[in-house]
Tab-separated table of C-alpha atoms and ligand atoms in Angstrom:
chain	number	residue	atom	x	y	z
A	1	UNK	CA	-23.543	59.529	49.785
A	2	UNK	CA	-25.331	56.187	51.010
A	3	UNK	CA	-26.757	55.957	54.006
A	4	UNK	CA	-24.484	55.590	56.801
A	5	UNK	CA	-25.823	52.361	58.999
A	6	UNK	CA	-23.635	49.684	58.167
A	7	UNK	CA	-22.075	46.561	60.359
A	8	UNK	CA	-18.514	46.263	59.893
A	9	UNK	CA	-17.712	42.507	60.890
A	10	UNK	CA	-14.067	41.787	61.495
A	11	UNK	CA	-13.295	37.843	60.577
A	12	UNK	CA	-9.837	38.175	62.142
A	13	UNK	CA	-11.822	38.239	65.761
A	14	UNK	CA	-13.815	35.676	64.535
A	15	UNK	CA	-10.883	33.599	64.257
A	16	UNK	CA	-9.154	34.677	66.950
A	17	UNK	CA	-12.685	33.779	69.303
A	18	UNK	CA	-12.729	30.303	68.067
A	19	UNK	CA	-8.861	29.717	68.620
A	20	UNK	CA	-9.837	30.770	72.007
A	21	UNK	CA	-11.927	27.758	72.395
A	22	UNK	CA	-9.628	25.469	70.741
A	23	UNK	CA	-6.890	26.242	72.971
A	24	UNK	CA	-8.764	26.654	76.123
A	25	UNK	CA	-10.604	23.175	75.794
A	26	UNK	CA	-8.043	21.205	73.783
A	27	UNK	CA	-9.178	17.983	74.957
A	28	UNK	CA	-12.109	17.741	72.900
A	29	UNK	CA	-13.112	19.488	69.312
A	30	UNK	CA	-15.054	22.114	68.575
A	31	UNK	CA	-17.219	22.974	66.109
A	32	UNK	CA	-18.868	26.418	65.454
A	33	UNK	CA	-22.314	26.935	65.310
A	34	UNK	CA	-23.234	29.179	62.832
A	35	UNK	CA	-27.044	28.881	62.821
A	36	UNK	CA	-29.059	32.185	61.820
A	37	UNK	CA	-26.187	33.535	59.548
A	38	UNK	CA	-23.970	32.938	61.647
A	39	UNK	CA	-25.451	34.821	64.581
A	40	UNK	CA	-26.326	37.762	61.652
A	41	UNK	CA	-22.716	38.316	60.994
A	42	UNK	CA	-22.957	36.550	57.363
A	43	UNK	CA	-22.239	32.786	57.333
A	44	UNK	CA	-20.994	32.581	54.179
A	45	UNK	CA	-18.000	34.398	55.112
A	46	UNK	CA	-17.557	33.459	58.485
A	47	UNK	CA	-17.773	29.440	57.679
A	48	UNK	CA	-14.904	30.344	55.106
A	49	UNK	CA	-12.790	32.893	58.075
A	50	UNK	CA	-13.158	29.666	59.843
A	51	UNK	CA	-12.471	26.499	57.274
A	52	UNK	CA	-9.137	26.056	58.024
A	53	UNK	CA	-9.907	26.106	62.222
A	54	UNK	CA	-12.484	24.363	62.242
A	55	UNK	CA	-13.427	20.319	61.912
A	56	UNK	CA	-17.478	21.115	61.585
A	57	UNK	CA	-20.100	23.156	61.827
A	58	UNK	CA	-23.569	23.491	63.151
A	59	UNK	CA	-27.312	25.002	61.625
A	60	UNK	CA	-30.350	24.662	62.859
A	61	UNK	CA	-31.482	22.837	60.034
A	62	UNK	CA	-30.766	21.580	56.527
A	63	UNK	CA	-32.072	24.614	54.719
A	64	UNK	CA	-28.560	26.430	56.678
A	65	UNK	CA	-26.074	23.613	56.084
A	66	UNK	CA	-26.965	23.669	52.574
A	67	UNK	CA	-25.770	27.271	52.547
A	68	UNK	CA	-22.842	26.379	53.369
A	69	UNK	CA	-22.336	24.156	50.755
A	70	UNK	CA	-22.906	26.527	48.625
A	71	UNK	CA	-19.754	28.539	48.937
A	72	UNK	CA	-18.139	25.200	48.135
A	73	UNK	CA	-17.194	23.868	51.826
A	74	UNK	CA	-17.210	20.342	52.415
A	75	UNK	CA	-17.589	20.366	56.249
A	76	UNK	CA	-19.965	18.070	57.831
A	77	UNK	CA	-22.632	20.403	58.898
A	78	UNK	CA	-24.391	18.933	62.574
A	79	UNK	CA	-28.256	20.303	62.169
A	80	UNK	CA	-28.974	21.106	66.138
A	81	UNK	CA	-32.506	19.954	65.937
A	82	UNK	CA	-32.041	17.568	63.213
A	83	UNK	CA	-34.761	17.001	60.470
A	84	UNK	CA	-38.304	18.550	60.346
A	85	UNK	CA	-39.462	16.110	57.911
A	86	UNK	CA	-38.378	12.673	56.934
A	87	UNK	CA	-37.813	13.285	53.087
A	88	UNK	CA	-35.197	15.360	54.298
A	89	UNK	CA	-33.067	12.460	55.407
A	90	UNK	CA	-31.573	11.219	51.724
A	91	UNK	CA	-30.065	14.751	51.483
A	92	UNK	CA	-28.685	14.662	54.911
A	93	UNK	CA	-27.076	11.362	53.898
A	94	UNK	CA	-25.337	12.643	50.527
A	95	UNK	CA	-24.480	15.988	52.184
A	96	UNK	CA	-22.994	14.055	54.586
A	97	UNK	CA	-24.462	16.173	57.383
A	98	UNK	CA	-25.126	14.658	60.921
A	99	UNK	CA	-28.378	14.922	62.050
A	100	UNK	CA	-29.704	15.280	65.532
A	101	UNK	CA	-32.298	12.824	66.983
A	102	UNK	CA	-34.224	14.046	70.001
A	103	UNK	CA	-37.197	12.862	69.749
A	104	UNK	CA	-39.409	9.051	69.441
A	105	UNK	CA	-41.143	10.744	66.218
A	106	UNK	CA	-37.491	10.976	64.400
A	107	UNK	CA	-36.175	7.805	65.592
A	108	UNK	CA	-39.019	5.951	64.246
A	109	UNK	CA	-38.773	7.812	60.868
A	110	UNK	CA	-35.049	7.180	60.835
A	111	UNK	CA	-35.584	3.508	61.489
A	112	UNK	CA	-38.082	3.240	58.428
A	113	UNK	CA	-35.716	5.646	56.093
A	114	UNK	CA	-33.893	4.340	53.431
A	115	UNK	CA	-30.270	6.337	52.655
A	116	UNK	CA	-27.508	6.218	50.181
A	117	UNK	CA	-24.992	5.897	52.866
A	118	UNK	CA	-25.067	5.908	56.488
A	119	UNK	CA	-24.998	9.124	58.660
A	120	UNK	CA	-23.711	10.241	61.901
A	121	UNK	CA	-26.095	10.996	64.228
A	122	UNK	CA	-26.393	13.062	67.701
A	123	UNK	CA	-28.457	11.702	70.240
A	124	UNK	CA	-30.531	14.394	72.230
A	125	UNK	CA	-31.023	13.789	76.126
A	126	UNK	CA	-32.848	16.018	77.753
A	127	UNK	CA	-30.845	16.207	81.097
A	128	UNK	CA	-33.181	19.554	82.616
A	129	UNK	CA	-33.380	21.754	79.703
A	130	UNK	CA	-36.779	20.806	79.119
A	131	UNK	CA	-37.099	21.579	75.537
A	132	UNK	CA	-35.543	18.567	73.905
A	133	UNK	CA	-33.967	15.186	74.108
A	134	UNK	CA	-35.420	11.886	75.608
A	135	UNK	CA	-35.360	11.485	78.777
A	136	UNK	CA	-32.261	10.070	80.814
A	137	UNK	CA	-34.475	6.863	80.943
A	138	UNK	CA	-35.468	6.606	77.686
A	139	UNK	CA	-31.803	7.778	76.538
A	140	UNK	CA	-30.224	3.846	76.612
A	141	UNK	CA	-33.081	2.394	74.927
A	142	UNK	CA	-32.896	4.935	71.966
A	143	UNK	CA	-29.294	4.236	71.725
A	144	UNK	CA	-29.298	0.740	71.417
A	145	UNK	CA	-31.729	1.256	68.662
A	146	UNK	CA	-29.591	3.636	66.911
A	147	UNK	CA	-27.179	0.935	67.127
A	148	UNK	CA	-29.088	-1.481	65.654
A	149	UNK	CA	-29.238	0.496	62.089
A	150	UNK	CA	-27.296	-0.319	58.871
A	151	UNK	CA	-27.178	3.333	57.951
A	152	UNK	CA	-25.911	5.079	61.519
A	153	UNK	CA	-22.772	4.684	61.308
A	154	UNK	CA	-21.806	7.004	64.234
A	155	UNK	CA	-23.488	8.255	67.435
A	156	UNK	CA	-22.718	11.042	69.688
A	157	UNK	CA	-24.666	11.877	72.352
A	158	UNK	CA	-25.349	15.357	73.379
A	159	UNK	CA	-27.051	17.182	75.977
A	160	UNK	CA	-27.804	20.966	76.403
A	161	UNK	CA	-26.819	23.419	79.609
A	162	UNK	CA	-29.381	24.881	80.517
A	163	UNK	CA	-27.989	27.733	83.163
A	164	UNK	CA	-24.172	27.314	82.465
A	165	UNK	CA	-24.248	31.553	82.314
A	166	UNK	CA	-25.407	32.161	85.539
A	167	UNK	CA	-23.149	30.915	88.669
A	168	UNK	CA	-25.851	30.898	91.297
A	169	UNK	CA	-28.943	30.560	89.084
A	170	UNK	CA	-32.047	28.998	90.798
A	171	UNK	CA	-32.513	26.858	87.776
A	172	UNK	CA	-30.496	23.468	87.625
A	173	UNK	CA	-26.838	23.656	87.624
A	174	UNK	CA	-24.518	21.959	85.605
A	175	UNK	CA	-22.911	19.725	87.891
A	176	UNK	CA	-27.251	18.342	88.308
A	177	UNK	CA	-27.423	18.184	84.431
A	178	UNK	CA	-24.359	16.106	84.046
A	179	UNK	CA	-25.475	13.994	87.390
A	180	UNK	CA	-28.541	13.066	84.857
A	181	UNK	CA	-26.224	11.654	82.047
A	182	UNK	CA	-27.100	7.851	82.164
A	183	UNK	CA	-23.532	6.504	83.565
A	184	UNK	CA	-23.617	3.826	80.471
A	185	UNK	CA	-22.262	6.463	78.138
A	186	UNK	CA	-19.846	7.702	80.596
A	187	UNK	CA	-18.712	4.285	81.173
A	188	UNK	CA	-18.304	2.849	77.705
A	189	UNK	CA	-16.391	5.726	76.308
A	190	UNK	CA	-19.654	7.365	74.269
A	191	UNK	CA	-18.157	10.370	72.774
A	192	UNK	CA	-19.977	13.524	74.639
A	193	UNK	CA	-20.884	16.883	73.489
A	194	UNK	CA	-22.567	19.064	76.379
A	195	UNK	CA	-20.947	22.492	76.486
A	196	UNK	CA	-22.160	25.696	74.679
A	197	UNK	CA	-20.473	29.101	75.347
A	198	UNK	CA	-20.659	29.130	78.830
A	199	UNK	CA	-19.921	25.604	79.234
A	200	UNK	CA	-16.781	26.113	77.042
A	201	UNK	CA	-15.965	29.094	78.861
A	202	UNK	CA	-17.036	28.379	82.519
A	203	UNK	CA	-17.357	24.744	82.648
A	204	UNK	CA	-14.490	22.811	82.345
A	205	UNK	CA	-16.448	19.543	83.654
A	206	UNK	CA	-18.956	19.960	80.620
A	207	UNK	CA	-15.998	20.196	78.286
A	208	UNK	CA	-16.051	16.286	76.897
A	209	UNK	CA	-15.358	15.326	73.184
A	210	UNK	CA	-16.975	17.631	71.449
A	211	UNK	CA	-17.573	21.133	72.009
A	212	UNK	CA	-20.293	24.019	70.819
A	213	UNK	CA	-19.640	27.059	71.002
A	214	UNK	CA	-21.748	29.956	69.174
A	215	UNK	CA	-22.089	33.228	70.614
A	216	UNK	CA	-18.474	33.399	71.939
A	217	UNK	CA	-16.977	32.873	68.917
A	218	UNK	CA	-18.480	36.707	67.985
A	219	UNK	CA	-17.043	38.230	70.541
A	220	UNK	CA	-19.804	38.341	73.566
A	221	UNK	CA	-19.891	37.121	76.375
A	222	UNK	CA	-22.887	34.511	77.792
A	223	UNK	CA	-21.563	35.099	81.387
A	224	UNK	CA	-23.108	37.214	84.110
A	225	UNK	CA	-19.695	37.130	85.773
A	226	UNK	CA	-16.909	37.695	83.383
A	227	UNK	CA	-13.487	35.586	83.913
A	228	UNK	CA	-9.960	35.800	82.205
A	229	UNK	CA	-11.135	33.898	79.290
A	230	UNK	CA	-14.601	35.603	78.479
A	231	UNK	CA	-12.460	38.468	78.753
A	232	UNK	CA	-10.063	37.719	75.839
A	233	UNK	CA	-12.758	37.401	73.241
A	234	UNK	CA	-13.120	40.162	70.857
A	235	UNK	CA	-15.788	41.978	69.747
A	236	UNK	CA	-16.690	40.492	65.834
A	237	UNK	CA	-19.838	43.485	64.849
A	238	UNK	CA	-19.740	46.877	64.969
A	239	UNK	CA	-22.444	48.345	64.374
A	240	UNK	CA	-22.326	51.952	63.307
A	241	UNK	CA	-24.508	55.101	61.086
A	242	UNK	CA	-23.817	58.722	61.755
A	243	UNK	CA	-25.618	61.829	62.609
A	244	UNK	CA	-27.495	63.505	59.969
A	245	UNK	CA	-29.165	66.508	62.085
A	246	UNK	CA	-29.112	68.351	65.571
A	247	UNK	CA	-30.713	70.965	66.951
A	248	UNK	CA	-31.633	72.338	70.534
A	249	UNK	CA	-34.617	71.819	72.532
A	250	UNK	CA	-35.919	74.119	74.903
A	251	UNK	CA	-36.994	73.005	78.425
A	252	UNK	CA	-40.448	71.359	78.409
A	253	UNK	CA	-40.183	70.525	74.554
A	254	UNK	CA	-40.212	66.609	73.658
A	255	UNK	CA	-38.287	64.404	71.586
A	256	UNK	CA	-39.567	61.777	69.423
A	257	UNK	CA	-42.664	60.033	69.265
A	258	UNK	CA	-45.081	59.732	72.353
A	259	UNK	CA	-43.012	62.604	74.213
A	260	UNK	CA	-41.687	59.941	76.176
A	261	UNK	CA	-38.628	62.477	76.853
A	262	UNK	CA	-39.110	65.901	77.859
A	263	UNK	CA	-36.316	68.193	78.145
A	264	UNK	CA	-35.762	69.016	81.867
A	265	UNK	CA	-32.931	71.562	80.302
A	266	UNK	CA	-31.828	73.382	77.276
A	267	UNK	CA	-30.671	69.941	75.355
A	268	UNK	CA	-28.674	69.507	72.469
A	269	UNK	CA	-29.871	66.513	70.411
A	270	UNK	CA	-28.749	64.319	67.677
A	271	UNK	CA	-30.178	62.077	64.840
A	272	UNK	CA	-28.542	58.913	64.205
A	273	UNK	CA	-29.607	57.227	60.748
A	274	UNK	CA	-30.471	53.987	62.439
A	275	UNK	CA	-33.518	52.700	63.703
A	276	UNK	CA	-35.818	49.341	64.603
A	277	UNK	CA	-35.846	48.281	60.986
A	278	UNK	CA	-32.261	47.990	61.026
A	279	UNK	CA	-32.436	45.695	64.140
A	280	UNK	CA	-31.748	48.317	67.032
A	281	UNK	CA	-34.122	47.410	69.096
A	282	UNK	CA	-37.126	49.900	69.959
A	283	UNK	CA	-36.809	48.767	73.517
A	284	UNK	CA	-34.032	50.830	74.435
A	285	UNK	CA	-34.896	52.322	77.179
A	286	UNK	CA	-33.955	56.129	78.175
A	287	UNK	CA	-29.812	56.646	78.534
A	288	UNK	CA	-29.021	53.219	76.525
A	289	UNK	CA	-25.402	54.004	76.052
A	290	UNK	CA	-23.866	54.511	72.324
A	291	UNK	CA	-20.336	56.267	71.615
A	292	UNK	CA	-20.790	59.814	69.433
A	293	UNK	CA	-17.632	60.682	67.702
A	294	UNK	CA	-15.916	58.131	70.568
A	295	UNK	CA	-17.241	59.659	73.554
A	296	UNK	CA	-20.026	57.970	75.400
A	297	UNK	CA	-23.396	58.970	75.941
A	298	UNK	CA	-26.912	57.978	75.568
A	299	UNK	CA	-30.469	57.434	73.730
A	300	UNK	CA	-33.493	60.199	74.165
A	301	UNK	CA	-36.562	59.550	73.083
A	302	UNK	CA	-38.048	56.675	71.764
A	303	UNK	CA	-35.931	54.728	68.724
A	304	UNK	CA	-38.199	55.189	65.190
A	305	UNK	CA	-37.999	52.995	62.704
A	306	UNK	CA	-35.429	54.722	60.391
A	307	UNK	CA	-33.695	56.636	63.328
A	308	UNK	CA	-32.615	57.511	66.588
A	309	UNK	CA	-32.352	60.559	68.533
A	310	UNK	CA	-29.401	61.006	71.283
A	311	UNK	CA	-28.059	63.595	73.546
A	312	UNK	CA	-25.115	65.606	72.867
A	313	UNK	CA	-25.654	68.402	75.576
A	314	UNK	CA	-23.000	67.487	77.833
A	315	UNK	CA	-20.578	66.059	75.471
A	316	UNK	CA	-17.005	67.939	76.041
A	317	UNK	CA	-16.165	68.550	72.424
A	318	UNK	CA	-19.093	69.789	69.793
A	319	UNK	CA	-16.961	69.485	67.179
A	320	UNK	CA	-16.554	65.502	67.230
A	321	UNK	CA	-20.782	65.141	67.765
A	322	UNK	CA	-22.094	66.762	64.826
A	323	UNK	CA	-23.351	66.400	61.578
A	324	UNK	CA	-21.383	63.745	60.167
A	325	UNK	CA	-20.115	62.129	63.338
A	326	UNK	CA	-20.018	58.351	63.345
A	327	UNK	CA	-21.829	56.817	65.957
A	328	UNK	CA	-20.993	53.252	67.484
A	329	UNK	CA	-24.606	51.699	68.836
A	330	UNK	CA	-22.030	48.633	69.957
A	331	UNK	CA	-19.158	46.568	68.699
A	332	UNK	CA	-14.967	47.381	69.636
A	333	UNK	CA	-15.885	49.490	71.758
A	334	UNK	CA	-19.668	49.779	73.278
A	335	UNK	CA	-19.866	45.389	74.718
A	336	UNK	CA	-23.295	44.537	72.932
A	337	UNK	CA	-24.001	42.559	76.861
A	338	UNK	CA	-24.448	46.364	78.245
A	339	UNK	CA	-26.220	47.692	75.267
A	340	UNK	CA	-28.545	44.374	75.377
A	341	UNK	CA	-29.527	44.993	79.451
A	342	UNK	CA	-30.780	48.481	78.135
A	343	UNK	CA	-32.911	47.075	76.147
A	344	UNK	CA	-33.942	43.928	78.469
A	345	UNK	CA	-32.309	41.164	75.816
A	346	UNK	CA	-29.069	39.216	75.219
A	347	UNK	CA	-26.143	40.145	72.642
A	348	UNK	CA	-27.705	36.826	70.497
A	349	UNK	CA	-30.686	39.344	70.302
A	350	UNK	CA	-29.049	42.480	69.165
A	351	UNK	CA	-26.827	40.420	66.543
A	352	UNK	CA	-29.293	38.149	64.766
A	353	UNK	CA	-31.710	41.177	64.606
A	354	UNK	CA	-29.727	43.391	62.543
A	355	UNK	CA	-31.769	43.739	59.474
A	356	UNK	CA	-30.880	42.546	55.568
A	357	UNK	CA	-30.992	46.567	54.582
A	358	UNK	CA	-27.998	47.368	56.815
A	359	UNK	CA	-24.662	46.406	54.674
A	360	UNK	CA	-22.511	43.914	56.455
A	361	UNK	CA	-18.933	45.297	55.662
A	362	UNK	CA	-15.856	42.982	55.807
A	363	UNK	CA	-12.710	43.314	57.350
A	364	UNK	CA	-9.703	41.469	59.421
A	365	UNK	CA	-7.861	37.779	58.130
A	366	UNK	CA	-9.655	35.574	55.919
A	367	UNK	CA	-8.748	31.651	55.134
A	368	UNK	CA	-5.096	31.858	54.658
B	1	PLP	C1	-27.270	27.597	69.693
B	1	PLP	C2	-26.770	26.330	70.295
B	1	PLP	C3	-25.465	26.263	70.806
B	1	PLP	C4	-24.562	27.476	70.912
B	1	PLP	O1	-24.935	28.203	72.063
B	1	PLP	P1	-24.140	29.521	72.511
B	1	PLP	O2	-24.784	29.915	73.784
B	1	PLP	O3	-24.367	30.524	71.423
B	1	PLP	O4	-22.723	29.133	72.630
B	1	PLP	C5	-25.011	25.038	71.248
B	1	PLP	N1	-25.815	23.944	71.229
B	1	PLP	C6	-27.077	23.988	70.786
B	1	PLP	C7	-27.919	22.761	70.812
B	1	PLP	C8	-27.606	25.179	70.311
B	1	PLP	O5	-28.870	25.218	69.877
């Protein structure tokens, strides 16, 4: 028998997330960002659940959008943070990927490049993110030059929320990002891409031409307050291994390294073949929940790096937490949002940190 730990990703909730976007923002498009395998859930096989849905997709840099490729779509690809490196720009052009400008260094380098045919390209502002984009009052200028080029042949401009998640957040809010947008673009019918996730989900103001939605489309939620769409998404990973020992610990005894539990009671424990290297995260505090054998309980000890250690004692029925039980650490039925606020990270977190040695295992509709 092979170990146990796999990740069983279901494409048919893949599918059914993005359709979810489509239909609740139909006035714009929407392309799925698949950066970082797809969130970890394999982009190879999600870009081809999604071909027929979607009209693009979006890496965080060429290196990714040339994966895609490789499993023979021709989507355009949009690289989030554009090019690292100016001699990537003739390959962006024949790929026919669009490239992200956000900052003077590319512009000038795109101005000087010479390309086999023009590209599309997404202006960055930086409307209170703070991370990229020119500024609001740079934005025009950087435009016009854009303009100005025999081998742009398309500009969108784009801008990124920075607290669309969080409906009271002390950062700035949405409605002050989108107060930032220089009113020319607005004005002259610039097409508009603004909303990730939460803007897609939350943000109906931020929903303009084009939308970008990543971690929604595998099931989680971005929102601290859930609504009647973040609540129709599905659950794409589940991330499962089984027990492989248990045992009873006296009172007093510890479990795991650094005796960071001590049993306050007779305990019954069990040993999950999963651990840090396979992604779960060695955070996790005391009680993080997982599902034994479908009935919930928690973490005990600190997580090792091949396993985990959690306690059985007052589960009802013995006979469905033993040896050989499969245990959920979060997917259909454990939200990956709770699991993450054990550990004090986001869903993004747990999913792109699932390690290469844990099997992804495929299931649910492909491309029709
Ligand atoms: C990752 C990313 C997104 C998707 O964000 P989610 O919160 O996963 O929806 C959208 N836009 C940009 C620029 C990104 O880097």
């Amino acid at each position: 028998m092979a170990r146990p730990a796999m990740a069983e990703i279901d494409l048919g909730s893949i599918r059914h997330n993005f359709q979810c976007a489509t239909s609740l923002r139909p006035q714009g498009r929407t392309l799925a960002v698949v950066k970082a395998d797809a969130y970890g859930h394999g982009v190879a096989e999600v870009t081809g659940a999604l071909a027929d849905l979607t009209s693009a997709f979006a890496t965080a840099s060429i290196e990714e959008a040339l994966a895609i490729r490789a499993v023979g779509l021709p989507h355009p690809v949009l690289l989030l943070e554009g090019f690292f490196d100016a001699e990537e720009l003739p390959e962006i052009s024949r790929q026919g990927f669009w490239s992200a400008i956000h900052h003077d260094w590319q512009l000038q380098q795109l101005e000087r490049a010479v390309l086999p045919s023009p590209i599309s390209v997404w202006l960055k502002v930086d409307t209170g993110m703070h991370r990229l984009g020119f500024t609001p009052a740079q934005a025009l200028d950087a435009f016009r030059r854009l303009q100005a080029l025999p081998h742009v042949d398309r500009i969108v401009v784009m801008s990124h929320l920075a607290n669309a998640d969080v409906p009271d957040s002390p950062g700035i809010s949405v409605a002050a990002q989108l107060a930032r947008l220089p009113r020319e673009f607005t004005e002259a019918g610039v097409e508009l891409s603004l909303a990730n996730s939460a803007g897609v989900l939350a943000h109906e103001l931020a929903c303009r031409q084009w939308q970008r939605p990543g971690i929604m489309l595998y099931g989680a939620s971005p929102l601290a307050q859930q609504n009647p769409h973040s609540r129709q998404l599905q659950p794409a990973m589940t991330l499962t291994s089984r027990i492989i020992a248990t045992r009873w610990v006296e009172p007093g005894e510890q479990v795991g390294y650094g005796g960071r539990f001590i049993a306050s009671r007779r305990c019954r424990v069990g040993t999950v073949a999963i651990g840090y290297a396979d992604g779960y995260p060695r955070q996790a505090v005391e009680g993080t929940p997982v599902l034994v054998g479908g009935q919930r309980t928690g973490i005990v000890g600190r997580v090792s790096m091949d396993m985990l250690t959690v306690d059985l004692t007052d589960l009802a029925d013995f006979t469905k937490a033993d040896v050989g039980t499969e245990v959920e650490l979060w997917g259909k039925n454990l939200l990956a949002t709770e699991v993450a606020s054990g550990c004090d990270t986001i869903p993004y977190h747990l999913f792109t940190g699932v390690t290469a040695r844990v099997p992804r295992v495929y299931s649910g509709n492909r491309c029709p």
